[in-house]
Coordinates of N, CA and C in Angstrom, one line a residue:
X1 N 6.8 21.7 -24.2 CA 5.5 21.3 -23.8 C 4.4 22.0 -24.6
X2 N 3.5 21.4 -25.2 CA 2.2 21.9 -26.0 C 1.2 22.6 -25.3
X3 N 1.0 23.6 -25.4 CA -0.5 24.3 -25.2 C -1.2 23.3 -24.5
X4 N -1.9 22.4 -24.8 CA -2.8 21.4 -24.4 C -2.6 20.7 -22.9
X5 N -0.9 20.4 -22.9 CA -0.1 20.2 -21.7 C 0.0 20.9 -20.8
X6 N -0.3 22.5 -21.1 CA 0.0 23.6 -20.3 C -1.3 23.5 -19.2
X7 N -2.7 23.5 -20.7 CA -4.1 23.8 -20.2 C -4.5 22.4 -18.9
X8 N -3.9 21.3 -19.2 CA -4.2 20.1 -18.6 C -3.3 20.3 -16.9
X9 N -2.4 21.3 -17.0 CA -1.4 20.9 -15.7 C -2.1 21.8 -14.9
X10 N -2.5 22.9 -16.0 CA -3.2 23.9 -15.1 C -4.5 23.8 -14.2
X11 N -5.4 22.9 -15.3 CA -6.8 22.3 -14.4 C -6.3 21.1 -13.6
X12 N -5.5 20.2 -13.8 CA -5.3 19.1 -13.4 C -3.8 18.9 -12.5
X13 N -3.3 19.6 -11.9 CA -2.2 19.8 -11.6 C -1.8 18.4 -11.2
X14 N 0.1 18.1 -11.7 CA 0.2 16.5 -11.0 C 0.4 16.5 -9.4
X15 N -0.2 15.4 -8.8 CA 0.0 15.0 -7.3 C 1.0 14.4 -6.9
X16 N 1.5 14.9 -5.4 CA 1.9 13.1 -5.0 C 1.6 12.0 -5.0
X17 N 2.2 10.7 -5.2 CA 1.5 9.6 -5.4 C 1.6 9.5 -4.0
X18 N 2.2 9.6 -3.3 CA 1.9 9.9 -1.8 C 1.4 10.4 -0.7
X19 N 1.3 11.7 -0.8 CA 1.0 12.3 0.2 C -0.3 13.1 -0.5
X20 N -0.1 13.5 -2.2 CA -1.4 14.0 -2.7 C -0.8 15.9 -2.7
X21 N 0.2 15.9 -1.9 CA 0.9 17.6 -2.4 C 0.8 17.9 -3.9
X22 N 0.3 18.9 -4.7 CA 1.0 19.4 -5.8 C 2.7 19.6 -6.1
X23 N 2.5 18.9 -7.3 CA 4.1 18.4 -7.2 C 4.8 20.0 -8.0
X24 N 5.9 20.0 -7.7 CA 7.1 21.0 -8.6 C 7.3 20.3 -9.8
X25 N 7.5 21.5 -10.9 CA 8.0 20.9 -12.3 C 8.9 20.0 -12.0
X26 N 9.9 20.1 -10.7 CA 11.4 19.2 -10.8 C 10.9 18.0 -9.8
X27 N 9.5 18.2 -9.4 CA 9.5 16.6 -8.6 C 9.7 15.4 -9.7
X28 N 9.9 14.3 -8.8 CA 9.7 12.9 -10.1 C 8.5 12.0 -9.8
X29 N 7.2 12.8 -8.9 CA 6.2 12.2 -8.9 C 6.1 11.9 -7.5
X30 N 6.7 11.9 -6.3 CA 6.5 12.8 -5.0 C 7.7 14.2 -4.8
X31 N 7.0 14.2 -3.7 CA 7.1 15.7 -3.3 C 8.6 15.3 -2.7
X32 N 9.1 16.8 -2.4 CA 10.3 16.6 -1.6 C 10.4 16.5 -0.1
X33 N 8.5 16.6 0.5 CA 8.7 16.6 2.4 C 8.7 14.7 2.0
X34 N 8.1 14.1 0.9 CA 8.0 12.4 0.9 C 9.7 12.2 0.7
X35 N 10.1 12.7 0.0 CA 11.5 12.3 -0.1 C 12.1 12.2 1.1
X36 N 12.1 13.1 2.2 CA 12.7 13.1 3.2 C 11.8 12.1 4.4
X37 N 10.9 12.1 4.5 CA 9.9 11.5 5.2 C 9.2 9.9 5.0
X38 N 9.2 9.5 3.5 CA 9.4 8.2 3.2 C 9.9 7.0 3.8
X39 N 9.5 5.8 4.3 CA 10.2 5.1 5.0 C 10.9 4.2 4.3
X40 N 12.1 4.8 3.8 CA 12.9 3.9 2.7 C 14.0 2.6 3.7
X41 N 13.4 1.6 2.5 CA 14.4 0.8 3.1 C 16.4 0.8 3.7
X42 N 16.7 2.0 2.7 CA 18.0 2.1 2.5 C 18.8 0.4 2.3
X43 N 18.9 -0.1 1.9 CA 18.7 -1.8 1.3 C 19.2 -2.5 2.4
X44 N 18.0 -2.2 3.8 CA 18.3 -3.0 5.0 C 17.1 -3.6 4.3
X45 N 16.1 -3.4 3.4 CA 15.0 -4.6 2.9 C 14.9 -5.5 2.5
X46 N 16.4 -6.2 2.7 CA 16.2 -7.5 2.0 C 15.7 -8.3 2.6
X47 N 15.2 -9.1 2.0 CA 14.7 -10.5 2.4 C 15.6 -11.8 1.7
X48 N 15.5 -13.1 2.5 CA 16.0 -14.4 1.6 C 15.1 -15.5 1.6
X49 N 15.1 -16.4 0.5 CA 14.1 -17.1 0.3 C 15.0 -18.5 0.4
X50 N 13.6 -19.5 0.7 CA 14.5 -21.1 0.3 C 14.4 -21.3 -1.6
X51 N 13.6 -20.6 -2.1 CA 13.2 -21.6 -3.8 C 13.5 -19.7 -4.5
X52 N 13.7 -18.7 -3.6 CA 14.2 -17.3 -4.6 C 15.6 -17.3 -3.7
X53 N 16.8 -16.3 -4.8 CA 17.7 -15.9 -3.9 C 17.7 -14.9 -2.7
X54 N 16.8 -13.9 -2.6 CA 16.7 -12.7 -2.0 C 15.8 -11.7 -2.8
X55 N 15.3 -11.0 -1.9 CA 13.8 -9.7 -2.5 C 14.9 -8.8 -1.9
X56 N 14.7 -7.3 -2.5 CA 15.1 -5.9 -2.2 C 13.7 -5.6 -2.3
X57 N 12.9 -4.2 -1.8 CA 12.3 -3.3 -1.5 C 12.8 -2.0 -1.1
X58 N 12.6 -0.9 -2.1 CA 12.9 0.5 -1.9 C 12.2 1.1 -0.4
X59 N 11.1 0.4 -0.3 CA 10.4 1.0 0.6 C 9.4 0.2 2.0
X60 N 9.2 0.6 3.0 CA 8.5 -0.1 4.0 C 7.3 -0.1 3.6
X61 N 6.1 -1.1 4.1 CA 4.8 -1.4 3.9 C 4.3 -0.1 4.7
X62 N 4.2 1.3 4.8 CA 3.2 1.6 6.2 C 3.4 2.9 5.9
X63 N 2.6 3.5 6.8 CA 2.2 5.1 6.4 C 1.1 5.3 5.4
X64 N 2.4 6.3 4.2 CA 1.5 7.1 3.2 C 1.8 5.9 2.3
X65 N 2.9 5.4 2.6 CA 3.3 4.1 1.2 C 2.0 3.2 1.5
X66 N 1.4 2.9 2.3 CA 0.3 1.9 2.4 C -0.8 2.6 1.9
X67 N -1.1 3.3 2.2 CA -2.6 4.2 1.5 C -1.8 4.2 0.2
X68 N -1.2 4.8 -0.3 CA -0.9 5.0 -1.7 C -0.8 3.6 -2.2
X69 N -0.3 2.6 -2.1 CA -0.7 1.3 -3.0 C -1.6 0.4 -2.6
X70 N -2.4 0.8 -1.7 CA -3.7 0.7 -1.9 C -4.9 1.6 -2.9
X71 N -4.5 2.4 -2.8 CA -5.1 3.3 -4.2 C -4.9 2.6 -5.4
X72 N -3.3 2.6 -5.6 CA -2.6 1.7 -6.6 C -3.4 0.9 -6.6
X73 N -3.9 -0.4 -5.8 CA -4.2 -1.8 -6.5 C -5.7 -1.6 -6.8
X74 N -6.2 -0.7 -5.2 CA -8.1 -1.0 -5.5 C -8.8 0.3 -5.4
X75 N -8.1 1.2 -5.4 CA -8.4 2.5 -6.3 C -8.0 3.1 -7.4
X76 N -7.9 2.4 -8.4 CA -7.7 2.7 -10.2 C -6.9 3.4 -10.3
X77 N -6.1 3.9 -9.3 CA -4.6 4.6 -9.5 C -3.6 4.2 -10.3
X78 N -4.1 3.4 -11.7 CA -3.0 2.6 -12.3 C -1.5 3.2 -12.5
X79 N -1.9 5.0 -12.5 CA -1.1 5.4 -13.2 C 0.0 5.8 -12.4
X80 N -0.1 5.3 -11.3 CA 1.3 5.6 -9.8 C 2.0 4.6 -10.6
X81 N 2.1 3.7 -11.0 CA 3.6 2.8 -11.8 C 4.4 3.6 -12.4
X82 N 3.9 4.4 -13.4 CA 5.1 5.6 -13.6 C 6.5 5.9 -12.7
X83 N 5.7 6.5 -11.6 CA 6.4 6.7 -10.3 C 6.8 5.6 -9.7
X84 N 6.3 4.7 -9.4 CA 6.8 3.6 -8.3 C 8.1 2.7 -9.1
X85 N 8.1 2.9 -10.8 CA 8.9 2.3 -11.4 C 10.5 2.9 -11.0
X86 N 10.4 4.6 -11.0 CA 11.5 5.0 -10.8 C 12.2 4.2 -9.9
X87 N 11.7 4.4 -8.7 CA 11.8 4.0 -6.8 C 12.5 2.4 -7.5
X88 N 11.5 1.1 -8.1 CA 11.6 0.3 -8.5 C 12.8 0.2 -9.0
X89 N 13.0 0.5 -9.9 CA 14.6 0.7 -11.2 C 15.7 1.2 -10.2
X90 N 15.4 2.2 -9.4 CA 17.2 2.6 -8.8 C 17.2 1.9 -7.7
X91 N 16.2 1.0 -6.8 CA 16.7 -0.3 -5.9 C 17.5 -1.4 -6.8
X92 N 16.6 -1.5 -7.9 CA 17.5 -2.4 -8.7 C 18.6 -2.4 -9.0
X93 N 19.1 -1.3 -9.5 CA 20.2 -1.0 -9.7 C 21.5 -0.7 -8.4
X94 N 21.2 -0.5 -7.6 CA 21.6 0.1 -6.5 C 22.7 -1.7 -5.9
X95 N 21.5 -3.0 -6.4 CA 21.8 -4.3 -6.0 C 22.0 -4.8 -7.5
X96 N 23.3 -4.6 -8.0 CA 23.9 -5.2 -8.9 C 23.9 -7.2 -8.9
X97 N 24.0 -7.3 -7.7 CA 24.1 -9.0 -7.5 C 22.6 -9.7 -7.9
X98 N 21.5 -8.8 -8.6 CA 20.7 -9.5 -8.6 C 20.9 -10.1 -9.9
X99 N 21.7 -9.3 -10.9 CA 22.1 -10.0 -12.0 C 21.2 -11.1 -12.8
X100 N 20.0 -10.3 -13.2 CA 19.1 -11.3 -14.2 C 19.0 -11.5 -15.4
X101 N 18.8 -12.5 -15.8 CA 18.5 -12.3 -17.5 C 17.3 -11.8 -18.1
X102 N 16.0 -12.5 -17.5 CA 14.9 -11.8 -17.5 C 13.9 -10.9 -16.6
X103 N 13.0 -10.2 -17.0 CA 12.1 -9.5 -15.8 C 10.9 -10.4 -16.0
X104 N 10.0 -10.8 -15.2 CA 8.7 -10.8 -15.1 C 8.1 -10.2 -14.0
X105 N 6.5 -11.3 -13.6 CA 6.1 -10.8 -12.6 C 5.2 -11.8 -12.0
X106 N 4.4 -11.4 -10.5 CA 3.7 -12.3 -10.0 C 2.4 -11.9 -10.7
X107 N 1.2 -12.9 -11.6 CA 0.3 -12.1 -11.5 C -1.0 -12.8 -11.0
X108 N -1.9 -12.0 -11.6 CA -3.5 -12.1 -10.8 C -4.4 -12.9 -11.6
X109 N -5.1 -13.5 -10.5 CA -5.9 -14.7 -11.9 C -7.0 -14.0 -12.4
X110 N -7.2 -14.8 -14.0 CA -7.9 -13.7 -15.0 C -9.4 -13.3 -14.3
X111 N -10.4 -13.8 -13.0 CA -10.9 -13.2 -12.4 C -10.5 -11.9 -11.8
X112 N -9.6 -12.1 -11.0 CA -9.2 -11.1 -9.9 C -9.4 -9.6 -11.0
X113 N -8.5 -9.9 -12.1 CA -8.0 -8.9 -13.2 C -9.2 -8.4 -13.4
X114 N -10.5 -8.8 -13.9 CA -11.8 -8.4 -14.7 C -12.2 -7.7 -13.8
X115 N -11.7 -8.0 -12.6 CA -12.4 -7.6 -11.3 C -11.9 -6.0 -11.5
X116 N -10.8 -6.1 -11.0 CA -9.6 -5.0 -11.1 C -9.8 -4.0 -12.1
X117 N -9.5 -4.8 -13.0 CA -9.5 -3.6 -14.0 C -7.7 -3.8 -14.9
X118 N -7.3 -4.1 -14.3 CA -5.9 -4.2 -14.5 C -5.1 -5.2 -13.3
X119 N -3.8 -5.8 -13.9 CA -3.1 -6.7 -13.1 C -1.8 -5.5 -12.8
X120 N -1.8 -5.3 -11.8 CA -1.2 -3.8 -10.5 C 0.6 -4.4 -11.2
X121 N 0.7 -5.7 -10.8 CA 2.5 -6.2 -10.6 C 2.7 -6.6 -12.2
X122 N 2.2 -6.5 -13.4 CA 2.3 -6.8 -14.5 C 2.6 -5.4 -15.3
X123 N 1.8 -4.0 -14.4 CA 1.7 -2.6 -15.0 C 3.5 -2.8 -14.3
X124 N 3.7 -2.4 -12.9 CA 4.5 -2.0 -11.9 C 5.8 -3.1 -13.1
X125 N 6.0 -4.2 -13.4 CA 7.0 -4.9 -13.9 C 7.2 -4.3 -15.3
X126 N 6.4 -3.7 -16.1 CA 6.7 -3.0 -17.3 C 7.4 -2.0 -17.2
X127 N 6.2 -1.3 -16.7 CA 7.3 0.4 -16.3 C 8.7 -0.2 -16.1
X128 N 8.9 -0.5 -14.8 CA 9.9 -1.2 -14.2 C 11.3 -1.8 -15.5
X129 N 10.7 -2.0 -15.9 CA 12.0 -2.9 -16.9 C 12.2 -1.6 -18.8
X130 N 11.0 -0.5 -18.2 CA 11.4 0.5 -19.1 C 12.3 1.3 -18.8
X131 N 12.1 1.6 -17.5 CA 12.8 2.3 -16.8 C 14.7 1.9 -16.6
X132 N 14.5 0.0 -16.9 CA 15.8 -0.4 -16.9 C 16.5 -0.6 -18.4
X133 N 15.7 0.1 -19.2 CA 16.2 -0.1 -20.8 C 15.7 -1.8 -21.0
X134 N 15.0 -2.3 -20.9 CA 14.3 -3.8 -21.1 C 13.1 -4.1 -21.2
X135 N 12.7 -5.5 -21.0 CA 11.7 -5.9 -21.2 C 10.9 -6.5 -20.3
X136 N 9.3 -6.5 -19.9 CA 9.4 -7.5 -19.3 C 8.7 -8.9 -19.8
X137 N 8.7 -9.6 -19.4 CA 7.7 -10.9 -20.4 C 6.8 -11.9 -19.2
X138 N 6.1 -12.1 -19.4 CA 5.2 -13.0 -18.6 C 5.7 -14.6 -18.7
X139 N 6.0 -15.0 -17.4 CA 6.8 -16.6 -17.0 C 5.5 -17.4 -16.2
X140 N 4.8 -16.6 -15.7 CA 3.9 -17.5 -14.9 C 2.3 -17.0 -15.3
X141 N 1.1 -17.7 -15.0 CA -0.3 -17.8 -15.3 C -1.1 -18.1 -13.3
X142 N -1.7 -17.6 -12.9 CA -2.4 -17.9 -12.0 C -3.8 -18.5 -12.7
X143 N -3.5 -19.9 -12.5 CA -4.8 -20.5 -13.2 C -5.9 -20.9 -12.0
X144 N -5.4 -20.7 -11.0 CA -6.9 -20.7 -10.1 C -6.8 -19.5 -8.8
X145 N -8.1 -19.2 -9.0 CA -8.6 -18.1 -8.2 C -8.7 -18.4 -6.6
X146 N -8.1 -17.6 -5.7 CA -7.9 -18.3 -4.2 C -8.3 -17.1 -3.7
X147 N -8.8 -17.2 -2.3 CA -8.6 -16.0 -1.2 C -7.6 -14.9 -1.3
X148 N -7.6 -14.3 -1.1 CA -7.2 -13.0 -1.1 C -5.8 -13.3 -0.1
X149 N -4.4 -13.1 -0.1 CA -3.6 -13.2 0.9 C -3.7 -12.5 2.1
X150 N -4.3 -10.9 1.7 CA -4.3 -9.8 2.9 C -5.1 -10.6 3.6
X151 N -6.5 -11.6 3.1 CA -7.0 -11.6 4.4 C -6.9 -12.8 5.5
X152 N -5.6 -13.5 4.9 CA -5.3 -14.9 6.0 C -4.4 -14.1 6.8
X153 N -3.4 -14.9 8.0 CA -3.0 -14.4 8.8 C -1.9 -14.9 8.6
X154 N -1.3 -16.2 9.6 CA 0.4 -16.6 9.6 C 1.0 -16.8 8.0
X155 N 2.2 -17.3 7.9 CA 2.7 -17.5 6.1 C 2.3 -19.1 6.1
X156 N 2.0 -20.1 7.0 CA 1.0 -21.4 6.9 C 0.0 -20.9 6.3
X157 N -0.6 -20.2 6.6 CA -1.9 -20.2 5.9 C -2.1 -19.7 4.4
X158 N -1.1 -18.7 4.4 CA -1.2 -18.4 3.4 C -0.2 -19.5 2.1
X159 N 0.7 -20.1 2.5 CA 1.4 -20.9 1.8 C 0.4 -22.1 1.6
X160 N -0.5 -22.6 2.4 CA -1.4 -23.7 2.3 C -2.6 -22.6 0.9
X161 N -2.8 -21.7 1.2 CA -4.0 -21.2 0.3 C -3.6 -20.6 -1.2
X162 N -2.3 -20.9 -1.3 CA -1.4 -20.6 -2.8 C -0.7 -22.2 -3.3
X163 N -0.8 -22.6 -2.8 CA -0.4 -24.0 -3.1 C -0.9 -24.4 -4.9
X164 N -0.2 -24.6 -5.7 CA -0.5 -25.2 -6.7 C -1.7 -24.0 -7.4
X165 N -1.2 -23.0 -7.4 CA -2.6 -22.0 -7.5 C -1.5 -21.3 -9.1
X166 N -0.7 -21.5 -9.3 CA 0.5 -21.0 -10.4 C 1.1 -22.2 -11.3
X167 N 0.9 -21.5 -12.5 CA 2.1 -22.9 -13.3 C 2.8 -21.8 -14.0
X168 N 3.5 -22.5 -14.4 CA 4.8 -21.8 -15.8 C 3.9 -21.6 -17.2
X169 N 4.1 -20.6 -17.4 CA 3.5 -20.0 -19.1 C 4.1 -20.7 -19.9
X170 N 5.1 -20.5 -20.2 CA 6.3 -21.0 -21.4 C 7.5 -21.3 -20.7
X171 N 7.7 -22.6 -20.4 CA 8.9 -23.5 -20.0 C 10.2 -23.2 -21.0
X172 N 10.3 -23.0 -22.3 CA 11.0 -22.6 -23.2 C 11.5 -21.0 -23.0
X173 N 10.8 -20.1 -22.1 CA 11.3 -18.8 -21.8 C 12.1 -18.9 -21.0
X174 N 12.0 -20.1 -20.0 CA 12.6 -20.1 -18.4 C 13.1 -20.7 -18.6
X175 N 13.8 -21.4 -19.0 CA 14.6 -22.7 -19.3 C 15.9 -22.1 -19.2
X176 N 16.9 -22.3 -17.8 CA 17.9 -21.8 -17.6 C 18.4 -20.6 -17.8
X177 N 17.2 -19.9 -17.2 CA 17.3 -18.2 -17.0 C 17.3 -17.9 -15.4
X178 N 18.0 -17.0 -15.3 CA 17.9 -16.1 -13.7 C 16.8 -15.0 -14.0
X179 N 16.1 -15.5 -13.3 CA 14.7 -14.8 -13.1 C 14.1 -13.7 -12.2
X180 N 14.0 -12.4 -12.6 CA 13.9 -11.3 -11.8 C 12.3 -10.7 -11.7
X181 N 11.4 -11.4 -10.4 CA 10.2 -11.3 -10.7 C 9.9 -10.9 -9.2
X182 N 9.4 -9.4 -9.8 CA 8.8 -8.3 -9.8 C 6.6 -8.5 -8.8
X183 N 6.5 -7.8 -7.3 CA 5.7 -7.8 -7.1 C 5.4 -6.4 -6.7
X184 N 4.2 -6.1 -6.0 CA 3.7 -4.8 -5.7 C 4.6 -5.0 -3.8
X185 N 4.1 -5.6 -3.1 CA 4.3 -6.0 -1.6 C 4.6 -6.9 -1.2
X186 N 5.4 -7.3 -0.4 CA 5.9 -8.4 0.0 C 5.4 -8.6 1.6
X187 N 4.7 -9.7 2.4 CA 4.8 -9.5 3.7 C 5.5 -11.3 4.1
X188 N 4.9 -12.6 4.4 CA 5.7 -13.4 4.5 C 6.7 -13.8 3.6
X189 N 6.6 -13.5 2.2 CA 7.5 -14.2 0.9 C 6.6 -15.6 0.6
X190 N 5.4 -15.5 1.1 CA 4.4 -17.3 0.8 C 4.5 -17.2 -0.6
X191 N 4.4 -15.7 -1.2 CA 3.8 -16.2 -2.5 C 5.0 -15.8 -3.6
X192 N 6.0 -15.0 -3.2 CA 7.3 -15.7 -3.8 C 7.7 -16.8 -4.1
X193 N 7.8 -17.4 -2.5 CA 8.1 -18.5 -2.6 C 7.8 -20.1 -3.3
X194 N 6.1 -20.1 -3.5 CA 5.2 -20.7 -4.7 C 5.4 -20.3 -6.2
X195 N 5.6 -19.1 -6.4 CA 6.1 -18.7 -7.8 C 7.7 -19.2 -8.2
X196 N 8.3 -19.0 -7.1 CA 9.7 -19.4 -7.4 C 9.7 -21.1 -7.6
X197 N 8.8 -21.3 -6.7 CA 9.2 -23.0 -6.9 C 8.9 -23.0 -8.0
X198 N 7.4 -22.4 -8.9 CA 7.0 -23.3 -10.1 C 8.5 -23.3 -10.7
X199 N 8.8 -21.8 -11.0 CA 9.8 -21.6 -12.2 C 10.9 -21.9 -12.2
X200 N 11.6 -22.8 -10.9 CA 12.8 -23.4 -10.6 C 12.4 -24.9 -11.2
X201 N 11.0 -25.5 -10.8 CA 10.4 -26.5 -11.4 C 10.8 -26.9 -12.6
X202 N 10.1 -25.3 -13.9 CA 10.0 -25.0 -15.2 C 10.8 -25.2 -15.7
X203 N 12.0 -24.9 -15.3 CA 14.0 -25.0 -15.7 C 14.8 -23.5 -15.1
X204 N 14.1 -23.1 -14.5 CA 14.9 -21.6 -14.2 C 16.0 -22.3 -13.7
X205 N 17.0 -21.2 -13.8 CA 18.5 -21.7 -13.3 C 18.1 -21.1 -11.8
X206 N 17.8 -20.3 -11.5 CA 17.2 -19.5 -10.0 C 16.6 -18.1 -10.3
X207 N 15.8 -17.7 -9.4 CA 15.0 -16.4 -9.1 C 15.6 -15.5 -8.1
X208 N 15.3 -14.2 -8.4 CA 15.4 -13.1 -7.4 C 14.6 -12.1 -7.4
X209 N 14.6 -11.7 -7.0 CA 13.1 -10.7 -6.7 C 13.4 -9.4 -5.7
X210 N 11.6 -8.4 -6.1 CA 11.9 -6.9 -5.9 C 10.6 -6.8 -6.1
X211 N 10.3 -6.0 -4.9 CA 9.1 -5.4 -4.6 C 8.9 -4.1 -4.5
X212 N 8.0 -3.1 -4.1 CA 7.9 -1.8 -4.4 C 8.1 -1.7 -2.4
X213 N 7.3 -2.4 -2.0 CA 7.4 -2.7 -0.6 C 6.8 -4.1 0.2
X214 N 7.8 -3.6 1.5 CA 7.9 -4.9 2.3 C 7.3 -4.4 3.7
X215 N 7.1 -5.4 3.9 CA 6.0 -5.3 6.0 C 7.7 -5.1 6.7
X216 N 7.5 -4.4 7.6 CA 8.3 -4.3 8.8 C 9.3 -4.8 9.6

């Protein structure tokens, strides 16, 4: 470690992405009371889709995991993907049957983004597929700007307010690929499920999916 590294850990010491504890040289970016305390799915988080095969989630929507990716998306915390990738990569792996050929991700329309500052499940899907020795590549475009999902209610409403709101980037990427596409949260699967249709549409052979977290 460089002098410079020393001077920066010393003024800046690293946090939890969760709880905000000063971490130990041997954390991996939470603490060890989050390790034990975390509301991990232990891979009862699956979900199943009609147009994806199934979502995993390392982690529950609630607690410290909800303040922290909320930071993550609208407090410029870009830099928790580091971390959330790890959590990300060993659910993956943990669920060999998801067996993809590619990674992507869901993303944000180029409004939302400018807004943002960055697209949260495009950072979260890179790390993510570094972390798995890969790649990830962009399969879908959100070409129109919609309400916000947090703030509708049933998965009607929100499946009615994503409707046709996604197309396929490059039909020649998807074209008879199993597709492993990557979001920040999952709560009904509305907008899995609109992304999966496009790219089942596009020519995917089928989709599966992984989120950092899922609602309850």
């Amino acid at each position: 470690m460089g002098i410079i590294s020393v001077i920066l850990d010393l003024l800046f010491p690293p946090k939890c992405v969760f709880c905000g504890r000063v971490l130990q040289k041997s954390d991996d970016g939470w603490c060890d009371k989050c390790t034990e305390d975390l509301p991990f799915s232990n891979n009862s988080g699956r979900q199943d889709g009609e147009n994806f095969d199934f979502c995993v989630s390392p982690l529950y929507y609630t607690g410290v995991v909800r303040k922290s990716i909320l930071r993550y998306k609208f407090g410029g915390a870009s830099q928790y993907a580091e971390t959330y990738s790890k959590l990300m990569a060993e659910c993956i792996k943990d669920n060999p049957e998801l067996n993809y050929d590619l990674i992507s991700w869901i993303p944000l329309s180029s409004k939302r983004e400018r807004k943002r500052g960055y697209d949260q499940a495009m950072i979260l899907a890179l790390a993510t597929a570094l972390e798995l020795d890969d790649v990830a590549v962009e399969t879908l475009k959100k070409h129109r700007d919609v309400r916000a999902q947090s703030e509708l209610g049933d998965r009607a409403q929100r499946s009615e307010n994503i409707e046709g709101a996604y197309i396929a980037s490059d039909p020649e990427i998807i074209e008879g690929k199993r597709i492993l596409l990557i979001d920040d949260i999952v709560t009904t699967c509305s907008t899995l499920e609109e992304c999966a249709g496009v790219l089942i549409k596009a020519g995917a052979k089928d989709v599966v999916c992984a989120s950092l977290a899922r609602s309850g």
